[in-house]
XYZ file of C-alpha atoms in Angstrom:
566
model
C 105.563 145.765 -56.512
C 106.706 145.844 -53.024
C 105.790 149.674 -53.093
C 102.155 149.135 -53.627
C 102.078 146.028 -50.944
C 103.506 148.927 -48.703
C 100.778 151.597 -49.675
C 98.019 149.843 -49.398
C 99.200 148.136 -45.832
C 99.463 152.040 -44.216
C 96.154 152.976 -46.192
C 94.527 150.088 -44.337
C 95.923 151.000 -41.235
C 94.819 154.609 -41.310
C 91.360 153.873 -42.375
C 90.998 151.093 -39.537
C 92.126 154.006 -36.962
C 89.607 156.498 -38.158
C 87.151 154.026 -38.373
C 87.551 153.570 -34.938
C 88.102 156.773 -34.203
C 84.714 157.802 -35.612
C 82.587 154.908 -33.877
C 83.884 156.860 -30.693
C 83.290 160.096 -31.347
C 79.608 159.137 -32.602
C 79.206 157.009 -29.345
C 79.888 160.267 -26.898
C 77.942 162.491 -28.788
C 74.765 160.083 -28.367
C 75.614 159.215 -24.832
C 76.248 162.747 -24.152
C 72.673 163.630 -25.588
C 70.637 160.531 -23.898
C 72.209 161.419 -20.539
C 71.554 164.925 -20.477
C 67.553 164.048 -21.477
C 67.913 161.117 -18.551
C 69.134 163.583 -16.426
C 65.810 165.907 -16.633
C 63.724 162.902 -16.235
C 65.597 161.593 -13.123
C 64.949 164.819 -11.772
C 61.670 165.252 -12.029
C 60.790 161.437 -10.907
C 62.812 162.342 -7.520
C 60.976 165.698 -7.109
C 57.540 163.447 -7.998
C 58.905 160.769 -5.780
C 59.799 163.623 -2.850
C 56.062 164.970 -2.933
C 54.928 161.346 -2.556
C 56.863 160.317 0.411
C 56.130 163.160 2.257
C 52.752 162.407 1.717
C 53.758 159.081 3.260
C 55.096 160.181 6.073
C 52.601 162.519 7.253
C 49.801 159.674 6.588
C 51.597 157.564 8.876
C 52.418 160.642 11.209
C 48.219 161.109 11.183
C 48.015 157.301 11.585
C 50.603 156.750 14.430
C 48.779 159.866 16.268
C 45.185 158.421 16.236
C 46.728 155.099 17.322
C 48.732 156.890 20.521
C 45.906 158.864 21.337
C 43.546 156.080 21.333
C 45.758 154.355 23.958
C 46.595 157.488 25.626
C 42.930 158.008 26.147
C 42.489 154.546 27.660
C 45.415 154.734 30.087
C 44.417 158.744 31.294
C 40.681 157.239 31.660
C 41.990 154.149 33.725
C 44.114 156.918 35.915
C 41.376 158.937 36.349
C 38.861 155.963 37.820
C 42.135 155.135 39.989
C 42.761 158.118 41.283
C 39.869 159.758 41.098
C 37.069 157.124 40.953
C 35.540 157.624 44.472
C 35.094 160.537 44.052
C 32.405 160.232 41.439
C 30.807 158.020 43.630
C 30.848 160.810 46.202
C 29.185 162.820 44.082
C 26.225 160.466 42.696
C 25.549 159.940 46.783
C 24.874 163.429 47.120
C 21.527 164.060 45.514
C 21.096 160.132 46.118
C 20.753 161.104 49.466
C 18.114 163.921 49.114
C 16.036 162.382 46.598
C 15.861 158.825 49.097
C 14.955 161.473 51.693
C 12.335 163.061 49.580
C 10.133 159.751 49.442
C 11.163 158.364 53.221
C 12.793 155.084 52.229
C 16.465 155.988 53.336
C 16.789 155.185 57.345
C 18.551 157.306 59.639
C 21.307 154.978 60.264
C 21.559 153.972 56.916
C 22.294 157.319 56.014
C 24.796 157.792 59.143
C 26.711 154.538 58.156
C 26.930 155.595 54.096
C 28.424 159.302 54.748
C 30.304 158.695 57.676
C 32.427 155.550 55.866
C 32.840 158.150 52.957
C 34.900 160.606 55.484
C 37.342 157.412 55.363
C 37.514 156.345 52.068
C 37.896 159.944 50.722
C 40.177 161.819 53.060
C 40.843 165.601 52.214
C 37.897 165.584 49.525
C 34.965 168.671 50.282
C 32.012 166.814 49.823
C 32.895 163.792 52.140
C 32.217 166.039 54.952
C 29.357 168.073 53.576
C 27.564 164.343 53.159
C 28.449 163.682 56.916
C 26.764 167.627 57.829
C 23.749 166.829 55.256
C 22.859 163.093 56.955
C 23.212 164.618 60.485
C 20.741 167.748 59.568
C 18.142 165.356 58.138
C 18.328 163.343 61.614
C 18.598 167.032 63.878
C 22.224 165.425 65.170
C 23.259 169.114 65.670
C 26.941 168.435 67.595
C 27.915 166.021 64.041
C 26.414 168.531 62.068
C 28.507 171.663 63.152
C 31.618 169.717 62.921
C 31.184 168.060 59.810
C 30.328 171.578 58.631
C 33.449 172.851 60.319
C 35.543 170.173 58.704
C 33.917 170.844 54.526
C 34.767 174.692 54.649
C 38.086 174.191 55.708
C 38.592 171.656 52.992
C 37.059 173.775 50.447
C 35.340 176.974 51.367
C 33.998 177.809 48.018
C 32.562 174.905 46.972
C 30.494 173.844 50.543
C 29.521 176.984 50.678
C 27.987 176.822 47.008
C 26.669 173.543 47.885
C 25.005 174.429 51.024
C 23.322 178.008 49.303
C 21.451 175.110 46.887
C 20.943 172.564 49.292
C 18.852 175.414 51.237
C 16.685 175.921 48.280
C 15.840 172.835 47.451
C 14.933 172.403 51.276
C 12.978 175.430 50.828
C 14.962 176.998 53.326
C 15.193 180.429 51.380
C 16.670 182.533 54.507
C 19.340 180.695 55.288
C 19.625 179.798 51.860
C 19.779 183.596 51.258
C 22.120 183.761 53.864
C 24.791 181.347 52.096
C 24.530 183.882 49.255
C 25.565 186.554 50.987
C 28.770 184.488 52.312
C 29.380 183.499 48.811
C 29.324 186.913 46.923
C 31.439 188.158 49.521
C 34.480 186.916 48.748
C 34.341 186.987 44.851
C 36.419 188.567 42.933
C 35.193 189.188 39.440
C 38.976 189.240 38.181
C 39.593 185.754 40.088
C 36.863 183.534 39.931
C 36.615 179.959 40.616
C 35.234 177.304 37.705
C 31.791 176.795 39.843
C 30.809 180.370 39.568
C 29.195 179.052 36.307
C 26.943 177.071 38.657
C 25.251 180.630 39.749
C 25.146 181.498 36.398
C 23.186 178.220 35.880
C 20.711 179.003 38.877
C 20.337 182.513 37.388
C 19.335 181.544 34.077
C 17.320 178.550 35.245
C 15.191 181.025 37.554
C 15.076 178.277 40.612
C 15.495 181.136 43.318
C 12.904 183.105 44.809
C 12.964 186.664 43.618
C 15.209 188.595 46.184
C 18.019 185.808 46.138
C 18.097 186.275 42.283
C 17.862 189.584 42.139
C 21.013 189.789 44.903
C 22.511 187.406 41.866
C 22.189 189.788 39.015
C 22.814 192.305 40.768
C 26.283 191.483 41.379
C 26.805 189.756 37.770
C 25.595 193.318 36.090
C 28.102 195.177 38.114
C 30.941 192.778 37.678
C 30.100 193.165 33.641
C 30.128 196.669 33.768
C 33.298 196.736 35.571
C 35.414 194.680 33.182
C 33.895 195.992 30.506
C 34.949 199.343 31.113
C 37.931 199.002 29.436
C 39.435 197.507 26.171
C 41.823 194.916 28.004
C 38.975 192.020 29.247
C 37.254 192.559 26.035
C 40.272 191.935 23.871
C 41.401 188.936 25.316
C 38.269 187.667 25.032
C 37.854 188.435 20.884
C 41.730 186.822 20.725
C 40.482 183.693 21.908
C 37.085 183.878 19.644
C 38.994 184.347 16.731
C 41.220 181.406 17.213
C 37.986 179.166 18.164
C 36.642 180.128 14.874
C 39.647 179.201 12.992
C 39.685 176.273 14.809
C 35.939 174.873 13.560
C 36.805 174.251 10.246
C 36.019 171.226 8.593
C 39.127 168.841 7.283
C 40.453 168.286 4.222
C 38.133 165.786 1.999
C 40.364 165.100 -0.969
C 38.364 166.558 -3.296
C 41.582 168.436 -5.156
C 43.797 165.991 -5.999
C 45.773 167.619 -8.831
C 46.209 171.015 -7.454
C 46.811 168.732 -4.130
C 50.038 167.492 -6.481
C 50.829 169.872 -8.908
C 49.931 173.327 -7.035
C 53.094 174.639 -5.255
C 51.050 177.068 -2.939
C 48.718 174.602 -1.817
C 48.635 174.802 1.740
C 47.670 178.403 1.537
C 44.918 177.421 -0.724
C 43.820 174.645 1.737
C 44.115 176.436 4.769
C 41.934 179.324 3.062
C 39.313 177.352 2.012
C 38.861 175.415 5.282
C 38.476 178.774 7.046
C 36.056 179.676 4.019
C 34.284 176.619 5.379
C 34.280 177.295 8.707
C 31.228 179.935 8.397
C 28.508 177.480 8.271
C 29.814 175.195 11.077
C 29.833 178.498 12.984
C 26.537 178.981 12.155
C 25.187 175.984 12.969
C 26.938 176.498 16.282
C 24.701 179.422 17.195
C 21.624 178.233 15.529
C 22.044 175.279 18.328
C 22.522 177.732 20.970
C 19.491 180.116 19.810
C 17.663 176.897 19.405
C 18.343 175.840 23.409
C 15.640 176.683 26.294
C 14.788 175.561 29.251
C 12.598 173.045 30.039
C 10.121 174.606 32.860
C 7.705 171.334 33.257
C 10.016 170.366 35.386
C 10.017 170.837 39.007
C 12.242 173.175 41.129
C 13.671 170.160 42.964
C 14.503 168.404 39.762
C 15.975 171.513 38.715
C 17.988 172.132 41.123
C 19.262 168.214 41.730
C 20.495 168.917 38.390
C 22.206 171.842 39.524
C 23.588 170.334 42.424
C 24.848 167.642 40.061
C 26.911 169.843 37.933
C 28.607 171.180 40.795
C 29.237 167.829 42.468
C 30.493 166.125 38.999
C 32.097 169.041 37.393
C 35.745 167.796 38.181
C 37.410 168.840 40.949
C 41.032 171.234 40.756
C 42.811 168.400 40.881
C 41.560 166.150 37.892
C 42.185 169.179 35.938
C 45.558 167.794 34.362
C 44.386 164.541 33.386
C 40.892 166.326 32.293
C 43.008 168.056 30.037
C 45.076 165.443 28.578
C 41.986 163.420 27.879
C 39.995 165.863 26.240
C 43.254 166.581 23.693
C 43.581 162.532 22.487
C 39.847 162.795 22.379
C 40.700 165.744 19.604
C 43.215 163.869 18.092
C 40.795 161.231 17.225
C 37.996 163.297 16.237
C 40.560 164.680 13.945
C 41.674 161.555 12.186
C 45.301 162.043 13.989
C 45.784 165.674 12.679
C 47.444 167.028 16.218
C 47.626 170.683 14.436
C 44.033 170.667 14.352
C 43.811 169.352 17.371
C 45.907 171.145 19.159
C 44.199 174.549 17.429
C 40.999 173.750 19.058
C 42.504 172.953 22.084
C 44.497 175.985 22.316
C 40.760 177.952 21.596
C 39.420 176.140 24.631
C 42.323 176.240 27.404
C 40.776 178.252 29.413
C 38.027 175.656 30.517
C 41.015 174.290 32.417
C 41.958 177.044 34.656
C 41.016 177.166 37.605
C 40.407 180.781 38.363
C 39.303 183.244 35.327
C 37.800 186.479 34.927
C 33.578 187.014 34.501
C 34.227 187.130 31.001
C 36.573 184.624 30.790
C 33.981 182.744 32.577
C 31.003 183.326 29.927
C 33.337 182.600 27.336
C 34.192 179.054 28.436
C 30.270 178.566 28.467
C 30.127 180.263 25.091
C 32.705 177.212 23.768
C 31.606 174.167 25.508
C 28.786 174.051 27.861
C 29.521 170.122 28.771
C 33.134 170.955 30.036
C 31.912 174.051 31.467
C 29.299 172.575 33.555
C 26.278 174.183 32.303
C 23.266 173.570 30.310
C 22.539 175.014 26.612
C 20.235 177.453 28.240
C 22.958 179.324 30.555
C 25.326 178.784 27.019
C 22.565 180.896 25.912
C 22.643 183.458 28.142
C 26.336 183.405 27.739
C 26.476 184.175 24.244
C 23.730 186.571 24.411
C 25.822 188.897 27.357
C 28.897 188.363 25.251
C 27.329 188.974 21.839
C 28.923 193.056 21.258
C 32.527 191.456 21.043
C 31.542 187.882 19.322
C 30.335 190.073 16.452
C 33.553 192.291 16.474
C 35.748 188.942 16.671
C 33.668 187.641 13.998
C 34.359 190.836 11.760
C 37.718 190.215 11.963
C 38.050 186.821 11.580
C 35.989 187.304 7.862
C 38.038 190.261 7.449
C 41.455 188.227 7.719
C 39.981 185.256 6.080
C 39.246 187.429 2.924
C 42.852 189.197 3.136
C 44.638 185.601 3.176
C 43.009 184.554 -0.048
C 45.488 183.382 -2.220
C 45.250 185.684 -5.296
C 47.007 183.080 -7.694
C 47.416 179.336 -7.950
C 51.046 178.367 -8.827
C 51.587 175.358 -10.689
C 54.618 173.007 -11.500
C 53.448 170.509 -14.357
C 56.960 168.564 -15.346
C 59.418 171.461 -14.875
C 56.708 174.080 -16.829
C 55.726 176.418 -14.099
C 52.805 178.874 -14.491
C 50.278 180.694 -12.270
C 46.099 180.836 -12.339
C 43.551 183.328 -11.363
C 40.403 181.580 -11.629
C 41.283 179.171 -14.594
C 39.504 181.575 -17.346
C 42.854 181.812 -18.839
C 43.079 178.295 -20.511
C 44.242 178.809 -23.973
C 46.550 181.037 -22.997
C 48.372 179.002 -20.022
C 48.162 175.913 -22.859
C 49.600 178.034 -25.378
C 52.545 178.817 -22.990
C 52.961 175.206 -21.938
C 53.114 174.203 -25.836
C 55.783 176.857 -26.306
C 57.305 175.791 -23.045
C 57.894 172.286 -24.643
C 59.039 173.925 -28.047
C 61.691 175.462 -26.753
C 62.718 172.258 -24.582
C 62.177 170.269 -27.690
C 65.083 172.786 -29.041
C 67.256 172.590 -26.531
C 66.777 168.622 -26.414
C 67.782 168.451 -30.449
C 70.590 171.241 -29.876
C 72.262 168.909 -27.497
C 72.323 166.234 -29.859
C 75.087 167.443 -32.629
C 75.201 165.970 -36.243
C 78.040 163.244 -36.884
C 79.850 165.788 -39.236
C 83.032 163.978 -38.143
C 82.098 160.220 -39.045
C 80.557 161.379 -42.298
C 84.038 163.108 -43.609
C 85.489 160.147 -42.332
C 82.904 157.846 -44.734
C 83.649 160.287 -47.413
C 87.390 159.627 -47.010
C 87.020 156.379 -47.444
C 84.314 155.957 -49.968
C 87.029 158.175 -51.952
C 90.057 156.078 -50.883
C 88.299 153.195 -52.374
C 87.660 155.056 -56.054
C 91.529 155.735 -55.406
C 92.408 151.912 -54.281
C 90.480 151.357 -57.650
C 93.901 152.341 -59.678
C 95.513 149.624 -58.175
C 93.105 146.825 -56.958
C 89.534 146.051 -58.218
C 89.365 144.334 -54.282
C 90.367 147.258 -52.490
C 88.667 149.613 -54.056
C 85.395 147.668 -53.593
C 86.281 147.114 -50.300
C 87.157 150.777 -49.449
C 83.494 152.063 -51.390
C 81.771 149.875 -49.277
C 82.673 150.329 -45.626
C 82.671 154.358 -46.524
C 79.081 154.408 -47.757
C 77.923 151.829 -45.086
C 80.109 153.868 -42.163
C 78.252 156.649 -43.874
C 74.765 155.992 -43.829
C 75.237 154.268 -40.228
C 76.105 157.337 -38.742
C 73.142 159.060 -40.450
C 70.255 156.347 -39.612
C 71.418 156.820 -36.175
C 71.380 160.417 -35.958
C 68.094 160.744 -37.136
C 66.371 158.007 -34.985
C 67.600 159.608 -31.757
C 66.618 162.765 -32.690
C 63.036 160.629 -33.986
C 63.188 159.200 -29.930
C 63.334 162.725 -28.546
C 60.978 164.418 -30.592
C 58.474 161.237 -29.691
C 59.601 161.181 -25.994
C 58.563 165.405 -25.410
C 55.550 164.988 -27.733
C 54.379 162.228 -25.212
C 55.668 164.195 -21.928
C 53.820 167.321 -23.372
C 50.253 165.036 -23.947
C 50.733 164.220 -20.340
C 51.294 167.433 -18.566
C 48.851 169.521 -21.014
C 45.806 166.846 -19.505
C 47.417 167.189 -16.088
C 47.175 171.115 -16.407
C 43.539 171.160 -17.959
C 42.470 168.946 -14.606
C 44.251 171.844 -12.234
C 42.355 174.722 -14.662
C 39.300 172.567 -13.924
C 39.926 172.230 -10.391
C 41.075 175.557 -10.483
C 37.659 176.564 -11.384
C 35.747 174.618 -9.186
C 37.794 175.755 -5.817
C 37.070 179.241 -6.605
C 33.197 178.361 -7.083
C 33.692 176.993 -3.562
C 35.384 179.216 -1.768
C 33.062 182.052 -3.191
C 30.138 180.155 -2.107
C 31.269 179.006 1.474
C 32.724 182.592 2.143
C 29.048 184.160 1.221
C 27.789 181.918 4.377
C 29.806 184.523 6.471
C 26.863 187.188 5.745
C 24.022 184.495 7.379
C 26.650 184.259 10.121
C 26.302 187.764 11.030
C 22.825 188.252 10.785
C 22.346 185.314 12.821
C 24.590 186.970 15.782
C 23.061 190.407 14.958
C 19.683 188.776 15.575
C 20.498 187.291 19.033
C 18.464 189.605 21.827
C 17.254 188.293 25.371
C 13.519 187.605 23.452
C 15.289 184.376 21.767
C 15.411 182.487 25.187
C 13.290 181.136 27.153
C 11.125 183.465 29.535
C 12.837 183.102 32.472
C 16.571 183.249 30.548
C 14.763 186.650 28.493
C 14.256 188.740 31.824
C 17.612 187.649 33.057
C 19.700 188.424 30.129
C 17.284 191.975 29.898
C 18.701 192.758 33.496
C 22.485 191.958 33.080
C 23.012 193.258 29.321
């Protein structure tokens, strides 16, 4: 009797220890398995999470840029009517002066007291003492007239001298206006010009000189061409900087992309490609503006030339150049929605503006760009681009030529770890076919992690036979013994087979996701192609438009100039 008691106690024993055993065994192997498939999700929720704050950041980057270059182009504006301000003033007194002259209603000692307080409010500024010479050779005060004189060219040589060659015409003076010519042209230096050279250009293409004074002009302007051009060097520097201002027109980013925006792993090739695809007909339009410009020859030759004295007299001086420069970048940056890249790229296209000594070329280029910072009118941009048009083409050429080579030949996509590459998205079936098999085999992998519970179902079987055995001796025991073995049993099985039921359900639904994610990239995929094939064909119109621009496209008097120089 007390052998049985004895058997039965170490029987119970050894089945409560393998019981427990087994619970632990099963409870690894399913943590094991549900970590390992939490692990892959984690990973690609921080990769998905990664891509999202960095499109964060440089939203707020974009954001915090438009916001300091807003302010930035209040304070330089505020600096530049501090430091600056008079001067403008200055400059609206000068044809002021003429046109009160022109109808009688200006005094002589009005005009005395008005320049000769501007000699104290702007000391070491040019036109302060040209004003002073102008009001004393309306009133014959010849002693003022020489010294003021004396006083403006050595403040600024150049620029009295300029100013004095137009006043002359417009007083109809044309000797001594021809004169002033003379003692302007000889001191230039075609490889060293100043900014206001652009203001003979002007007077050139605006045909406001009498015949021999213009002819002196182009004279000099088609033997300063022909010099620089003689070589490769002017003419190169000059197609560097109009292949970067091409690159530079293209339009922004409009969103229209999202998934490949997300999902495409070479998707700042594909933007930047496409934006320079789409900078052909903003180039276009660009010339067709410029064709489009003439002059307007109702007007009168003193109206013409007040507005040619008033580009030299508000064109900014040497010294405003810095904070001319700084304002015209945070103007950019908020043209550009705060994209400083972009920005900056057209910036670095139009640097040049803001030197103050360039070459002729240089010089028709910065007309070329941006008439208004320039200081010229559409008509002598005109002329510009019809001198320069040999090398815009050539530029052009190879700006299409590198746009086409930097096409990217594939689209690379990363849909939830699958990772796969497009042409033009006529490969759908297939690149769905791979992404099904993709998820087959991570469907295997995902099952092969998760091991049957061959362990805890010997262990059931033990006991579901130590309880037929227990049977011998106790009706009780042996009950007892069948019944946690079959339940311990069927436990382990149930729960085998609903987390391999969660996995197969969890892929299934990660695989319906990711195959509608990649048909909207196929679709997009499509689409961008149909684009970009389409904006790059505008590059054709582009060139005929610049083949097409000859002297006959301006206005008459622009025509016969751009005939004599070219």
């Amino acid at each position: 009797m007390s052998q049985q008691v004895i058997s039965y106690a170490d029987l119970s024993i050894i089945n409560s220890a393998l019981r427990s055993i087994s619970s632990d065994m099963s409870g690894v192997h399913s943590e094991l398995g549900t970590l390992n498939f939490k692990q892959d999700q984690i990973e690609d929720d921080l990769t998905k999470l990664a891509d999202s704050f960095a499109r964060f950041v440089n939203a707020d980057l974009k954001h915090k840029a438009l916001q300091l270059a807003e302010t930035r182009q209040g304070n330089l504006k505020q600096d530049l009517q501090i430091k600056f301000g008079y001067y403008a003033e200055l400059r609206r007194m000068a044809t002021g002066i003429l046109q009160g002259v022109d109808v009688g209603i200006v005094s002589d000692d009005t005009l005395r007291f008005s320049t000769e307080e501007v000699m104290i409010k702007a000391p070491g500024y040019w036109l302060a003492p040209a004003l002073v010479a102008l009001a004393a050779w309306i009133r014959d005060d010849r002693d003022n007239n020489e010294k003021a004189l004396t006083e403006a060219l050595k403040r600024d040589d150049y620029k009295t001298t300029l100013f004095f060659l137009l006043l002359m015409r417009r007083l109809q003076r044309n000797d001594a206006s021809l004169k002033w010519l003379e003692r302007y042209f000889m001191h230039q230096n075609p490889h060293h010009l100043d900014r206001e050279f652009i203001i003979i250009l002007e007077a050139v293409t605006t045909g406001v000189f009498p015949p021999a004074a213009r002819q002196f002009m182009m004279t000099n302007v088609k033997s300063w061409l022909d010099q620089l051009t003689q070589g490769d060097l002017f003419i190169n520097e000059q197609k560097i900087q109009w292949i970067r201002f091409f690159k530079a027109m293209g339009p922004l980013s409009n969103d229209k992309y999202p998934l490949l925006e997300k999902f495409s792993t070479n998707w700042e090739l594909l933007e930047a490609s496409l934006r320079e695809a789409k900078a052909h007909e903003v180039i276009c339009a660009h010339f067709k503006s410029i064709v489009a410009a003439s002059a307007d020859f109702s007007k009168s030759t003193k109206v013409q030339l007040d507005e040619i004295l008033s580009l030299l007299v508000t064109n900014f001086d040497d010294e405003e150049l810095p904070l001319q420069e700084q304002v015209r970048l945070n103007q950019l940056i908020i043209q550009m929605d705060g994209d400083k890249s972009a920005a900056q790229a057209v910036m670095d296209a139009e640097k040049n503006i803001f030197s103050e000594q360039v070459d002729f070329l240089q010089l028709l280029t910065n007309a070329s760009f941006n008439p208004e910072l320039s200081g010229v009118t559409k008509v002598t941009q005109s002329l510009a681009v019809s001198i320069s048009q040999p090398w815009i083409i050539e530029a052009y050429d190879t700006y299409t030529a590198e746009s086409r080579n930097g096409i990217p030949q594939t689209i690379e996509l990363h849909i939830d770890g699958f990772k796969v590459s497009t042409s033009n998205g006529s490969d759908e079936t297939e690149l769905i076919e791979k992404q099904n098999t993709y998820y087959q085999n991570v469907l295997t992998i995902e099952l092969g992690k998760l091991s049957f519970p061959y362990g805890d179902v010997i262990i059931g079987a033990l006991i579901f036979l130590g309880g037929i055995w227990a049977f011998t001796s106790s009706v009780i025991a042996g009950l007892i013994g069948l019944g946690i073995g079959s339940v311990l049993t069927w436990n382990r099985i149930d729960k085998y087979r609903k987390a391999k039921k969660k996995i197969t359900d969890d892929l299934e639904e990660r695989a319906r996701k990711a195959k509608e994610v990649l048909r909207g990239c196929i679709a997009e995929t499509v689409d961008y192609r149909i684009e970009h094939a389409a904006e790059d064909c505008k590059a054709e119109l582009v060139l005929q438009l610049l083949a097409s621009i000859i002297p006959e496209d301006f206005s008459s008097v622009s025509r016969e100039t751009a005939r004599s120089i070219i």
